[in-house]
Amino acid sequence: MAVGLLLDLEHQQGKPVPTLSMRKQPSFSYPDTSTSLEARVAYFSMEIAIEPEMNTYSGGLGVLAGDTLRAAADLGVPLVAVTLAHRRGYFRQLLSPDGVQTEVEQPWQVDAFTTPEAPLVWVEIEGRQVAVRALRHDIRGVTGHVVPVFLLDTDVPENAAADRTLTDRLYGGDTDYRLRQEIVLGIGGARLLLALGLEPEVFHMNEGHAALLTVALVGRTLAGRTFALAGPDDFARVREQCVFTTHTPVPAGHDRFSMEQARRILGADTTDMLERAGGAHEGMLNMTYVALRFSRFVNGVAMQHGIVSQAMFPGYQIDAITNGVHAGTWASKPFLELFDKHLPRWRRDNVTLRYAIDIPEVEIVKAHREAKQLLVDAVMDRTGETLKTDVFTIGFARRAATYKRMDLLFTDAERLVAIAKKFGGLQVLYAGKAHPADEPGKSKIHRVIELAHELSGGLLKILYIENYEWKLGGLLTSGVDLWLNTPKRPYEASGTSGMKAALNGVPSLSILDGWWIEGWIEGVTGWAIADLEEEAHEAESLYTQLDEVILPLYQDDKEQWQRVMRSSIALNGSFFNTQRMVEQYALNAYFPQELATEDLETLASASH
Ligand SMILES: *Cc1c(COP(=O)(O)O)cnc(C)c1O
């Protein structure tokens, strides 16, 4: 495949990657080898789920970023990543018995997981010079290729006390704090890569948070001229280097700052330059517009999200590259072993999962039973509650944003109870955090927990499990029997938890939104909830699917149920992974020119 030609091939020829892969120690004890790195692509993201013990992510965006880097490492893509250290993490969620969320800081062991890099760079914030350094953590792929992550840190003695806390809290503080963080991420990050001797050809902004990297690139293009002189030619030069992925059609998900705020924090010259370049919208500095103006390739994260984004931003060409999950990360242990046994090359070549269609159903059922047991044990550990492995179990876990409608399942509580009775039992597991400032989200959680108490007992058991994070996500998506998703269309840009479920043989019941539009084959990979005007009608469709299709199938037609499990893996696990996704980024976003030439040469030589 053409994409392989432009990836780092050294490891595939049996030679170790020089210096980096020679390292046998954990990532915190190696010499500074950054100058030997090849960094053709720089990937910038405000959050990245790097390791479960590193609290540097909040949810879907960060998990996707981490899965992207893990796939890039597997494929040998010459890529480096930039994020912030987030020394105090996002937050650990505590839930009172009656369902009130409180938040606790989650500092993590920065020194145990990262190594400081030598260079210090400076960014201007509110007229002050703030020092930024990088802490490095390496992600190693299945073939040994390393993708380094540079976690930016302002907690250095050169800085005043307040500035030392700028890289502490992910999505914490007010909008001033956020803008300062975005200066560190974008401008600080781009300068740091140069200070490390890296010269990426492509800068990938994962969401608008990273848009200020374009300021550093404009500055570089100006080569000493002042920002006041920056014009269309300079902007065009920066545009050639940038790629932008937008992640949500929800307006609140697009960062905006008042022009006053921008002038004060970012400086008048920089703000004026961004305004001239087209980065202001409706009287505010809008990070999505900054990123759009400065990018030669822009994409949404699923087919429908590309179309919705195109309508939101007419005048820009917006493509779609559908998200995925890192298969080696999200397959549960029993399925890792099953895939290793039947599809030995699957970790290097995820397409091989397509041949899961040849794995005997009994082995899939056995692996799933083990995954369910792991979940039941973990729930016992975390809550003291006993679940039954032989009772049909539904999972619902995601950020408690209102459009996700976590209470849709309770629209007609009596019907839910009746279904549980009719089929001899039903277990429903919930999890999800609400952003500390998201009061409507918090009251959704409260409502679900209240209803869980009210309705549980007898044959229906509903549990809300505290503190949804990486490990719990893995246990839930692999251990339940059905993955439920009820967003209000078209607000779910992609969604990835259903992809994790599919990889583990767990079918979805979902509104046809985000990725499910592409992954859904009725009765083969799961089931659709009708997308209707009225919420009550959508809930009706959900109950009818459970009552008349899904539970009867589970109970009375084991063979067909097992085929659904298997086709979830074969059809959806083989496509909705970040290996396919990163290949699409390489082909379409990062190196389109090169591939065009490559392909032409191949064609030309074939025709001789
Ligand atoms: C996968 C994952 C998400 C994203 O799931 P969505 O379906 O996009 O909501 C969020 N949080 C955690 C902990 C995850 O593992």
Coordinates of C-alpha atoms and ligand atoms in Angstrom, one line a residue:
M1 CA 0.0 0.0 0.0
A2 CA 1.3 3.4 -1.0
V3 CA 1.1 4.8 2.5
G4 CA 3.7 2.4 3.7
L5 CA 6.3 4.1 1.4
L6 CA 6.3 7.4 3.3
L7 CA 6.2 5.9 6.7
D8 CA 9.3 5.2 8.8
L9 CA 10.4 1.9 7.3
E10 CA 13.5 1.2 9.3
H11 CA 11.8 -1.1 11.8
Q12 CA 10.3 -3.1 9.1
Q13 CA 13.7 -4.0 7.6
G14 CA 14.6 -5.6 10.9
K15 CA 16.9 -2.8 11.9
P16 CA 16.2 -1.2 15.2
V17 CA 15.2 2.5 15.0
P18 CA 18.5 4.2 15.9
T19 CA 19.0 5.3 19.5
L20 CA 15.3 5.5 20.4
S21 CA 14.4 1.9 20.2
M22 CA 17.7 0.8 21.8
R23 CA 16.3 2.2 25.1
K24 CA 15.5 -0.7 27.4
Q25 CA 14.6 1.4 30.4
P26 CA 11.1 2.8 31.1
S27 CA 10.6 6.2 29.5
F28 CA 12.0 8.2 32.3
S29 CA 15.6 7.2 32.1
Y30 CA 17.0 7.8 28.7
P31 CA 19.5 10.3 27.4
D32 CA 18.3 13.3 25.4
T33 CA 18.1 12.0 21.8
S34 CA 15.6 14.4 20.5
T35 CA 17.9 15.7 17.7
S36 CA 17.8 12.3 16.1
L37 CA 14.1 12.4 15.8
E38 CA 12.4 12.7 12.5
A39 CA 9.3 14.8 12.9
R40 CA 7.5 15.4 9.7
V41 CA 4.1 15.9 11.4
A42 CA 3.5 17.8 14.7
Y43 CA 0.2 16.9 16.3
F44 CA -1.2 19.5 18.8
S45 CA -3.9 18.7 21.2
M46 CA -5.1 20.3 24.5
E47 CA -5.7 16.9 26.0
I48 CA -4.1 13.5 25.3
A49 CA -4.9 10.2 27.1
I50 CA -1.3 8.9 27.1
E51 CA -1.4 6.4 29.9
P52 CA -4.1 5.5 32.4
E53 CA -2.0 6.9 35.3
M54 CA -1.3 10.2 33.6
N55 CA -4.3 12.5 34.3
T56 CA -3.8 14.5 31.1
Y57 CA -7.3 14.0 29.5
S58 CA -10.9 14.6 30.2
G59 CA -12.8 12.4 27.8
G60 CA -13.4 11.6 24.1
L61 CA -11.1 14.2 22.6
G62 CA -8.2 13.1 24.7
V63 CA -8.8 9.4 24.2
L64 CA -9.0 9.9 20.5
A65 CA -5.7 11.9 20.5
G66 CA -4.0 9.2 22.5
D67 CA -5.4 6.5 20.2
T68 CA -4.2 8.5 17.2
L69 CA -0.6 8.6 18.6
R70 CA -0.6 4.9 19.4
A71 CA -1.7 4.1 15.9
A72 CA 0.9 6.5 14.4
A73 CA 3.5 4.7 16.5
D74 CA 2.4 1.3 15.2
L75 CA 2.5 2.5 11.6
G76 CA 5.8 4.2 11.9
V77 CA 4.6 7.7 11.1
P78 CA 7.3 10.3 11.7
L79 CA 5.1 12.3 14.1
V80 CA 5.6 14.1 17.4
A81 CA 2.8 15.4 19.7
V82 CA 2.4 18.5 21.8
T83 CA 0.1 19.0 24.8
L84 CA 0.2 20.5 28.3
A85 CA 1.4 18.8 31.4
H86 CA -1.9 19.3 33.3
R87 CA -0.1 18.6 36.6
R88 CA -3.3 18.6 38.6
G89 CA -5.3 16.8 36.0
Y90 CA -9.0 17.2 35.1
F91 CA -10.9 16.0 38.1
R92 CA -11.8 12.9 40.0
Q93 CA -15.6 12.6 40.3
L94 CA -17.3 11.9 43.6
L95 CA -21.0 11.1 43.7
S96 CA -23.0 11.5 47.0
P97 CA -25.6 8.7 47.6
D98 CA -28.3 11.0 46.3
G99 CA -26.4 11.9 43.1
V100 CA -24.6 15.1 43.7
Q101 CA -21.3 15.4 41.9
T102 CA -18.3 16.9 43.6
E103 CA -14.8 17.3 42.1
V104 CA -11.4 16.5 43.6
E105 CA -8.0 17.5 42.1
Q106 CA -6.0 14.6 40.6
P107 CA -2.3 15.4 40.6
W108 CA -0.3 12.7 39.0
Q109 CA 3.3 11.5 39.1
V110 CA 4.8 13.8 36.5
D111 CA 8.4 12.9 37.4
A112 CA 7.8 9.2 37.1
F113 CA 6.3 9.4 33.6
T114 CA 8.2 12.2 31.9
T115 CA 11.7 13.5 31.4
P116 CA 12.4 17.2 31.1
E117 CA 13.9 18.4 27.9
A118 CA 16.7 21.1 28.0
P119 CA 15.4 24.0 26.0
L120 CA 13.4 26.8 27.6
V121 CA 11.3 29.0 25.3
W122 CA 9.4 32.2 26.0
V123 CA 5.9 33.4 25.2
E124 CA 4.4 36.8 25.8
I125 CA 1.2 36.8 28.0
E126 CA -0.3 40.1 29.1
G127 CA 3.0 41.8 28.3
R128 CA 5.0 39.4 30.5
Q129 CA 7.5 36.9 29.3
V130 CA 6.6 33.4 30.4
A131 CA 9.0 30.5 30.2
V132 CA 7.9 27.2 28.8
R133 CA 9.7 23.9 28.9
A134 CA 8.7 20.4 27.7
L135 CA 8.5 17.1 29.6
R136 CA 8.8 14.2 27.3
H137 CA 7.0 10.9 27.3
D138 CA 7.4 8.3 24.6
I139 CA 4.7 6.2 23.0
R140 CA 6.2 3.0 21.5
G141 CA 4.4 1.2 18.7
V142 CA 4.1 -2.6 18.0
T143 CA 7.2 -2.5 15.8
G144 CA 9.3 -0.3 18.1
H145 CA 8.7 3.1 16.4
V146 CA 8.5 5.9 18.9
V147 CA 6.1 8.9 18.9
P148 CA 7.3 11.3 21.5
V149 CA 4.8 13.5 23.4
F150 CA 6.0 16.9 24.6
L151 CA 4.0 18.0 27.6
L152 CA 4.5 21.7 28.1
D153 CA 5.2 23.0 31.5
T154 CA 5.4 26.5 33.0
D155 CA 6.1 25.4 36.5
V156 CA 9.7 26.6 36.4
P157 CA 11.6 29.0 38.7
E158 CA 11.9 31.6 36.0
N159 CA 8.2 32.3 36.2
A160 CA 6.1 34.2 38.7
A161 CA 3.8 32.2 41.0
A162 CA 0.6 32.7 39.0
D163 CA 2.3 31.7 35.7
R164 CA 3.7 28.6 37.2
T165 CA 0.1 27.3 37.5
L166 CA -0.8 27.9 33.8
T167 CA -0.2 24.2 32.9
D168 CA -2.0 22.8 36.0
R169 CA -5.6 22.3 35.2
L170 CA -7.3 20.9 32.1
Y171 CA -10.4 23.0 31.2
G172 CA -10.1 24.6 34.6
G173 CA -10.3 28.3 35.5
D174 CA -12.0 31.1 33.6
T175 CA -11.6 32.2 29.9
D176 CA -8.6 34.3 30.7
Y177 CA -6.9 31.1 32.0
R178 CA -7.9 29.2 28.9
L179 CA -6.5 31.8 26.6
R180 CA -3.2 31.9 28.5
Q181 CA -3.1 28.1 28.2
E182 CA -3.8 28.3 24.5
I183 CA -0.9 30.7 24.1
V184 CA 1.4 28.2 25.9
L185 CA 0.1 25.3 23.8
G186 CA 0.1 26.9 20.4
I187 CA 2.9 29.5 20.4
G188 CA 5.0 27.9 23.1
G189 CA 4.6 24.4 21.6
A190 CA 5.6 25.5 18.1
R191 CA 8.6 27.4 19.4
L192 CA 9.7 24.4 21.5
L193 CA 9.7 22.1 18.6
L194 CA 12.0 24.5 16.8
A195 CA 14.2 24.8 19.9
L196 CA 14.5 21.0 19.9
G197 CA 15.8 21.2 16.4
L198 CA 12.6 19.7 14.9
E199 CA 11.2 21.1 11.6
P200 CA 7.8 19.6 11.0
E201 CA 6.3 20.0 7.5
V202 CA 2.8 19.6 8.8
F203 CA 1.1 21.1 11.9
H204 CA -2.1 19.3 12.8
M205 CA -4.5 21.2 15.1
N206 CA -6.6 18.7 16.9
E207 CA -9.5 21.0 17.7
G208 CA -9.4 24.8 17.9
H209 CA -7.5 24.9 21.2
A210 CA -4.3 24.6 19.3
A211 CA -5.0 27.4 16.7
L212 CA -2.5 29.8 18.1
L213 CA 0.3 27.7 16.8
T214 CA -0.4 29.7 13.6
V215 CA 0.8 32.8 15.4
A216 CA 4.2 31.2 15.9
L217 CA 4.3 30.1 12.2
V218 CA 3.4 33.6 11.0
G219 CA 6.1 35.0 13.2
R220 CA 8.6 32.6 11.7
T221 CA 7.5 33.5 8.2
L222 CA 8.0 37.2 9.0
A223 CA 11.6 36.6 9.8
G224 CA 12.1 39.7 11.9
R225 CA 9.4 41.9 10.3
T226 CA 6.7 43.1 12.7
F227 CA 3.3 41.5 12.9
A228 CA 1.8 44.8 11.7
L229 CA 3.4 43.9 8.3
A230 CA 2.0 40.4 8.0
G231 CA -0.2 40.1 4.9
P232 CA -1.8 37.6 2.6
D233 CA 1.5 36.1 1.3
D234 CA 2.6 35.3 4.8
F235 CA -0.8 33.8 5.7
A236 CA -0.7 31.7 2.5
R237 CA 2.7 30.3 3.5
V238 CA 1.4 29.3 6.9
R239 CA -1.7 27.8 5.3
E240 CA 0.5 25.4 3.3
Q241 CA 1.7 23.9 6.6
C242 CA -1.5 23.4 8.6
V243 CA -4.2 20.8 8.9
F244 CA -7.3 21.2 11.2
T245 CA -9.7 18.7 12.7
T246 CA -12.9 20.1 14.1
H247 CA -14.7 17.9 16.6
T248 CA -18.2 19.2 17.5
P249 CA -21.2 20.8 15.9
V250 CA -22.2 22.1 19.4
P251 CA -21.5 25.9 19.4
A252 CA -20.3 25.9 23.0
G253 CA -17.5 23.6 21.9
H254 CA -15.9 26.3 19.8
D255 CA -13.5 28.6 21.8
R256 CA -14.2 32.3 21.6
F257 CA -12.6 35.3 23.3
S258 CA -13.7 38.9 23.4
M259 CA -11.5 41.3 21.4
E260 CA -10.7 43.1 24.6
Q261 CA -9.5 39.9 26.2
A262 CA -7.5 39.0 23.2
R263 CA -5.8 42.4 23.0
R264 CA -5.0 42.3 26.7
I265 CA -3.7 38.8 26.9
L266 CA -2.4 38.1 23.4
G267 CA -1.3 41.6 22.6
A268 CA -2.7 44.2 20.2
D269 CA -0.4 43.4 17.3
T270 CA -1.1 39.7 17.3
T271 CA -4.8 40.2 17.8
D272 CA -4.9 42.7 14.9
M273 CA -3.0 40.3 12.7
L274 CA -5.4 37.4 13.5
E275 CA -8.4 39.7 12.8
R276 CA -6.9 40.7 9.4
A277 CA -6.4 37.1 8.6
G278 CA -10.1 36.4 9.3
G279 CA -9.9 34.8 12.7
A280 CA -12.6 37.0 14.2
H281 CA -16.3 36.1 13.9
E282 CA -19.3 38.0 15.3
G283 CA -17.0 40.4 17.0
M284 CA -15.0 37.8 18.9
L285 CA -11.7 36.1 18.3
N286 CA -12.9 32.6 17.3
M287 CA -10.3 29.8 17.5
T288 CA -12.3 27.7 15.0
Y289 CA -12.1 30.5 12.4
V290 CA -8.4 31.1 13.2
A291 CA -7.8 27.4 12.5
L292 CA -10.0 27.4 9.4
R293 CA -8.3 30.4 7.8
F294 CA -4.8 29.0 8.3
S295 CA -5.4 25.4 7.2
R296 CA -5.1 23.8 3.8
F297 CA -7.0 20.7 4.9
V298 CA -10.0 20.7 7.3
N299 CA -12.0 17.7 8.4
G300 CA -14.9 16.6 10.5
V301 CA -14.7 13.3 12.4
A302 CA -17.4 11.2 10.7
M303 CA -19.1 11.4 7.3
Q304 CA -22.2 13.2 8.6
H305 CA -20.1 15.5 10.8
G306 CA -18.2 16.6 7.7
I307 CA -21.5 17.5 6.1
V308 CA -22.8 19.3 9.2
S309 CA -19.5 21.2 9.5
Q310 CA -19.6 22.2 5.9
A311 CA -23.0 23.8 6.4
M312 CA -21.7 25.5 9.6
F313 CA -18.7 27.0 7.7
P314 CA -19.7 27.6 4.1
G315 CA -16.8 29.1 2.2
Y316 CA -14.4 26.5 3.5
Q317 CA -13.9 23.0 2.1
I318 CA -14.5 20.5 4.9
D319 CA -13.7 16.8 4.4
A320 CA -14.5 13.9 6.7
I321 CA -12.2 11.4 8.2
T322 CA -14.1 9.1 10.6
N323 CA -12.7 8.6 14.0
G324 CA -11.5 5.2 15.3
V325 CA -10.2 3.6 18.4
H326 CA -6.8 2.0 19.0
A327 CA -7.6 -1.7 18.7
G328 CA -4.7 -3.0 20.8
T329 CA -5.7 -0.6 23.6
W330 CA -9.4 -1.2 23.7
A331 CA -9.7 -4.9 23.1
S332 CA -10.2 -6.5 26.5
K333 CA -7.7 -9.1 27.6
P334 CA -9.8 -12.1 26.6
F335 CA -10.2 -10.6 23.1
L336 CA -6.6 -9.7 22.8
E337 CA -5.8 -13.4 23.4
L338 CA -8.5 -14.5 21.0
F339 CA -7.3 -12.2 18.2
D340 CA -3.7 -13.2 18.8
K341 CA -4.6 -16.9 18.5
H342 CA -6.7 -16.6 15.3
L343 CA -5.4 -13.4 13.6
P344 CA -1.7 -13.3 14.4
R345 CA -1.0 -10.2 12.3
W346 CA -3.9 -8.1 13.6
R347 CA -2.0 -5.7 15.8
R348 CA 0.2 -4.6 12.9
D349 CA -2.7 -4.8 10.4
N350 CA -6.1 -4.0 11.9
V351 CA -7.8 -4.8 8.6
T352 CA -7.2 -8.4 9.5
L353 CA -10.0 -8.1 12.1
R354 CA -12.3 -8.5 9.1
Y355 CA -11.4 -12.2 9.2
A356 CA -12.9 -12.5 12.7
I357 CA -15.8 -13.7 10.6
D358 CA -14.0 -17.1 10.7
I359 CA -13.6 -17.2 14.5
P360 CA -15.9 -19.9 16.0
E361 CA -18.8 -18.3 17.8
V362 CA -18.2 -20.4 20.9
E363 CA -14.8 -18.8 21.4
I364 CA -16.3 -15.3 21.0
V365 CA -19.0 -16.1 23.5
K366 CA -16.4 -17.5 25.9
A367 CA -14.2 -14.4 25.6
H368 CA -17.1 -12.1 26.2
R369 CA -18.2 -14.1 29.2
E370 CA -14.7 -13.5 30.7
A371 CA -14.9 -9.8 29.9
K372 CA -18.3 -9.7 31.6
Q373 CA -16.9 -11.4 34.7
L374 CA -14.1 -8.8 34.8
L375 CA -16.7 -6.1 34.8
V376 CA -18.8 -7.7 37.4
D377 CA -15.8 -8.1 39.7
A378 CA -14.8 -4.5 39.1
V379 CA -18.3 -3.3 39.9
M380 CA -18.2 -5.3 43.1
D381 CA -14.8 -3.7 44.0
R382 CA -15.9 -0.2 43.2
T383 CA -19.5 -0.2 44.6
G384 CA -20.0 -3.3 46.7
E385 CA -22.9 -4.2 44.4
T386 CA -23.5 -7.6 43.0
L387 CA -24.3 -8.0 39.3
K388 CA -25.4 -11.3 37.7
T389 CA -23.4 -12.6 34.8
D390 CA -26.4 -14.3 33.3
V391 CA -28.6 -11.2 33.2
F392 CA -28.7 -9.0 30.1
T393 CA -26.7 -5.9 30.7
I394 CA -26.9 -2.5 29.0
G395 CA -24.1 0.0 29.2
F396 CA -24.3 3.8 28.9
A397 CA -21.2 5.9 29.6
R398 CA -20.2 9.3 28.3
R399 CA -19.8 12.9 29.3
A400 CA -23.0 14.2 30.8
A401 CA -23.7 16.8 28.2
T402 CA -27.4 17.5 27.8
Y403 CA -27.5 16.6 24.1
K404 CA -26.4 13.0 25.0
R405 CA -29.8 12.6 26.9
M406 CA -28.6 10.1 29.4
D407 CA -32.2 9.9 30.8
L408 CA -34.0 9.0 27.6
L409 CA -34.1 5.4 28.8
F410 CA -36.3 6.5 31.7
T411 CA -38.9 8.4 29.6
D412 CA -41.5 5.6 30.4
A413 CA -40.2 4.1 33.6
E414 CA -43.1 1.6 33.9
R415 CA -42.3 0.2 30.4
L416 CA -38.7 -0.3 31.4
V417 CA -39.7 -2.2 34.6
A418 CA -42.1 -4.3 32.5
I419 CA -39.4 -5.2 30.1
A420 CA -37.1 -6.3 32.9
K421 CA -40.0 -8.5 34.3
K422 CA -40.9 -10.0 30.9
F423 CA -37.3 -11.1 30.2
G424 CA -36.4 -12.3 33.7
G425 CA -34.1 -9.4 34.6
L426 CA -32.2 -6.4 33.2
Q427 CA -29.1 -4.6 34.4
V428 CA -28.2 -1.1 33.3
L429 CA -24.8 0.5 34.1
Y430 CA -24.2 4.2 33.8
A431 CA -21.1 6.3 34.1
G432 CA -20.0 9.8 33.1
K433 CA -18.6 13.1 34.4
A434 CA -20.1 16.5 34.0
H435 CA -17.7 19.5 33.6
P436 CA -17.6 21.2 37.0
A437 CA -19.3 24.3 35.5
D438 CA -22.0 22.4 33.6
E439 CA -25.0 22.6 35.9
P440 CA -27.5 21.1 33.5
G441 CA -25.1 18.2 33.0
K442 CA -24.8 17.7 36.8
S443 CA -28.6 17.7 37.2
K444 CA -28.9 15.0 34.5
I445 CA -26.6 12.9 36.6
H446 CA -28.6 13.6 39.7
R447 CA -31.8 12.7 37.9
V448 CA -30.4 9.4 36.6
I449 CA -29.2 8.4 40.1
E450 CA -32.5 9.3 41.7
L451 CA -34.3 7.2 39.1
A452 CA -31.8 4.4 39.5
H453 CA -32.7 4.2 43.2
E454 CA -36.4 4.5 42.6
L455 CA -36.6 1.8 39.9
S456 CA -34.0 -0.7 41.1
G457 CA -35.1 -3.7 43.0
G458 CA -36.7 -7.0 41.9
L459 CA -35.7 -7.7 38.3
L460 CA -34.3 -4.3 37.3
K461 CA -31.0 -3.1 38.6
I462 CA -29.5 0.3 37.6
L463 CA -26.2 1.5 38.8
Y464 CA -24.3 4.7 38.3
I465 CA -20.6 4.1 38.7
E466 CA -18.4 6.9 39.9
N467 CA -15.5 8.5 38.1
Y468 CA -15.7 7.4 34.4
E469 CA -12.1 7.1 33.1
W470 CA -9.9 5.0 30.9
K471 CA -10.0 1.7 32.9
L472 CA -13.7 1.9 33.6
G473 CA -14.3 2.7 29.9
G474 CA -12.5 -0.4 28.9
L475 CA -14.4 -2.6 31.4
L476 CA -17.8 -1.2 30.5
T477 CA -17.5 -1.3 26.7
S478 CA -16.2 -4.9 26.7
G479 CA -18.3 -6.3 29.6
V480 CA -21.9 -5.3 28.9
D481 CA -24.1 -7.1 26.3
L482 CA -25.4 -4.0 24.6
W483 CA -24.0 -0.5 24.2
L484 CA -26.7 2.2 24.3
N485 CA -26.3 5.7 22.8
T486 CA -29.1 8.3 22.7
P487 CA -27.8 11.6 21.4
K488 CA -29.9 14.3 19.9
R489 CA -29.1 14.3 16.2
P490 CA -26.9 15.8 14.8
Y491 CA -24.9 16.8 17.8
E492 CA -22.8 13.6 18.2
A493 CA -19.9 14.4 15.9
S494 CA -18.6 10.8 16.0
G495 CA -18.6 9.0 19.4
T496 CA -16.1 6.3 19.9
S497 CA -17.3 4.2 22.9
G498 CA -19.6 2.2 20.6
M499 CA -16.5 1.4 18.5
K500 CA -14.7 0.0 21.6
A501 CA -17.8 -2.1 22.2
A502 CA -17.9 -3.4 18.6
L503 CA -14.3 -4.4 18.8
N504 CA -15.2 -6.6 21.8
G505 CA -18.2 -8.2 20.2
V506 CA -20.8 -5.9 21.9
P507 CA -23.4 -4.5 19.5
S508 CA -24.9 -1.0 19.8
L509 CA -28.5 0.3 20.1
S510 CA -28.2 3.9 19.1
I511 CA -29.7 6.9 17.5
L512 CA -28.5 7.1 13.9
D513 CA -25.9 9.9 14.6
G514 CA -22.2 10.3 14.4
W515 CA -20.2 7.1 13.5
W516 CA -23.3 4.9 13.9
I517 CA -24.7 6.1 10.5
E518 CA -21.7 4.3 9.0
G519 CA -21.4 1.4 11.3
W520 CA -25.1 0.4 11.5
I521 CA -26.5 -2.6 9.7
E522 CA -29.8 -3.4 11.3
G523 CA -29.8 -6.8 13.0
V524 CA -26.2 -7.4 11.9
T525 CA -24.0 -5.0 13.8
G526 CA -26.7 -3.7 16.1
W527 CA -29.9 -1.7 16.0
A528 CA -31.1 1.9 15.3
I529 CA -33.3 4.0 17.4
A530 CA -35.6 6.0 15.1
D531 CA -34.6 9.6 14.7
L532 CA -38.0 11.4 15.3
E533 CA -39.3 14.9 16.0
E534 CA -40.5 14.1 19.5
E535 CA -38.3 12.7 22.2
A536 CA -41.1 10.5 23.5
H537 CA -41.4 8.9 20.1
E538 CA -37.7 8.2 20.1
A539 CA -38.0 6.6 23.5
E540 CA -40.9 4.5 22.2
S541 CA -38.6 3.3 19.4
L542 CA -35.9 2.4 22.0
Y543 CA -38.4 0.3 24.1
T544 CA -39.8 -1.4 21.0
Q545 CA -36.3 -2.4 19.9
L546 CA -35.5 -3.8 23.3
D547 CA -38.8 -5.5 23.9
E548 CA -39.6 -6.9 20.5
V549 CA -36.3 -7.4 18.8
I550 CA -33.2 -7.4 21.0
L551 CA -34.2 -9.2 24.1
P552 CA -36.1 -11.9 22.3
L553 CA -33.1 -12.5 20.1
Y554 CA -30.8 -12.7 23.1
Q555 CA -33.0 -15.1 24.9
D556 CA -34.4 -17.3 22.2
D557 CA -32.0 -17.3 19.3
K558 CA -28.5 -17.6 20.8
E559 CA -27.0 -18.5 17.5
Q560 CA -28.1 -15.4 15.7
W561 CA -27.1 -13.3 18.7
Q562 CA -23.6 -14.8 18.5
R563 CA -23.4 -14.0 14.8
V564 CA -24.3 -10.3 15.7
M565 CA -21.4 -10.3 18.2
R566 CA -19.1 -11.7 15.6
S567 CA -20.1 -9.3 12.8
S568 CA -19.7 -6.4 15.1
I569 CA -16.0 -7.3 15.3
A570 CA -15.5 -8.3 11.7
L571 CA -17.4 -5.4 10.1
N572 CA -16.9 -2.6 12.6
G573 CA -13.8 -3.5 14.5
S574 CA -11.9 -3.8 11.2
F575 CA -12.9 -0.3 10.1
F576 CA -13.5 1.9 13.1
N577 CA -9.9 1.9 14.4
T578 CA -7.2 4.6 14.5
Q579 CA -4.9 2.6 12.2
R580 CA -7.3 3.1 9.3
M581 CA -7.9 6.6 10.4
V582 CA -4.2 7.6 10.6
E583 CA -3.7 6.1 7.2
Q584 CA -6.5 8.3 5.9
Y585 CA -4.8 11.4 7.5
A586 CA -1.5 10.4 5.9
L587 CA -3.1 10.0 2.5
N588 CA -5.4 12.9 2.4
A589 CA -4.2 15.5 5.0
Y590 CA -0.5 15.1 5.7
F591 CA 1.2 14.0 2.5
P592 CA -1.3 14.3 -0.4
Q593 CA 1.3 15.6 -2.9
E594 CA 3.8 12.9 -2.2
L595 CA 1.2 10.2 -2.7
A596 CA 0.0 11.7 -5.9
T597 CA 3.5 11.6 -7.3
E598 CA 4.1 8.1 -5.8
D599 CA 0.9 6.8 -7.4
L600 CA 1.7 8.3 -10.8
E601 CA 5.1 6.7 -10.8
T602 CA 3.6 3.4 -9.9
L603 CA 1.0 3.7 -12.6
A604 CA 3.6 4.8 -15.1
S605 CA 5.9 1.9 -14.3
A606 CA 3.0 -0.5 -14.4
S607 CA 2.0 0.6 -17.9
H608 CA 5.5 -0.1 -19.3
Ligands
LIG1 C1 -14.0 6.3 24.8 C2 -14.1 7.2 26.0 C3 -14.8 8.4 25.8 C4 -15.4 8.8 24.5 O1 -16.6 8.1 24.3 P1 -17.8 8.7 23.4 O2 -18.6 7.6 22.9 O3 -17.2 9.6 22.4 O4 -18.6 9.6 24.4 C5 -14.9 9.3 26.9 N1 -14.3 9.0 28.1 C6 -13.7 7.8 28.3 C7 -13.1 7.5 29.6 C8 -13.6 6.9 27.2 O5 -12.9 5.7 27.4

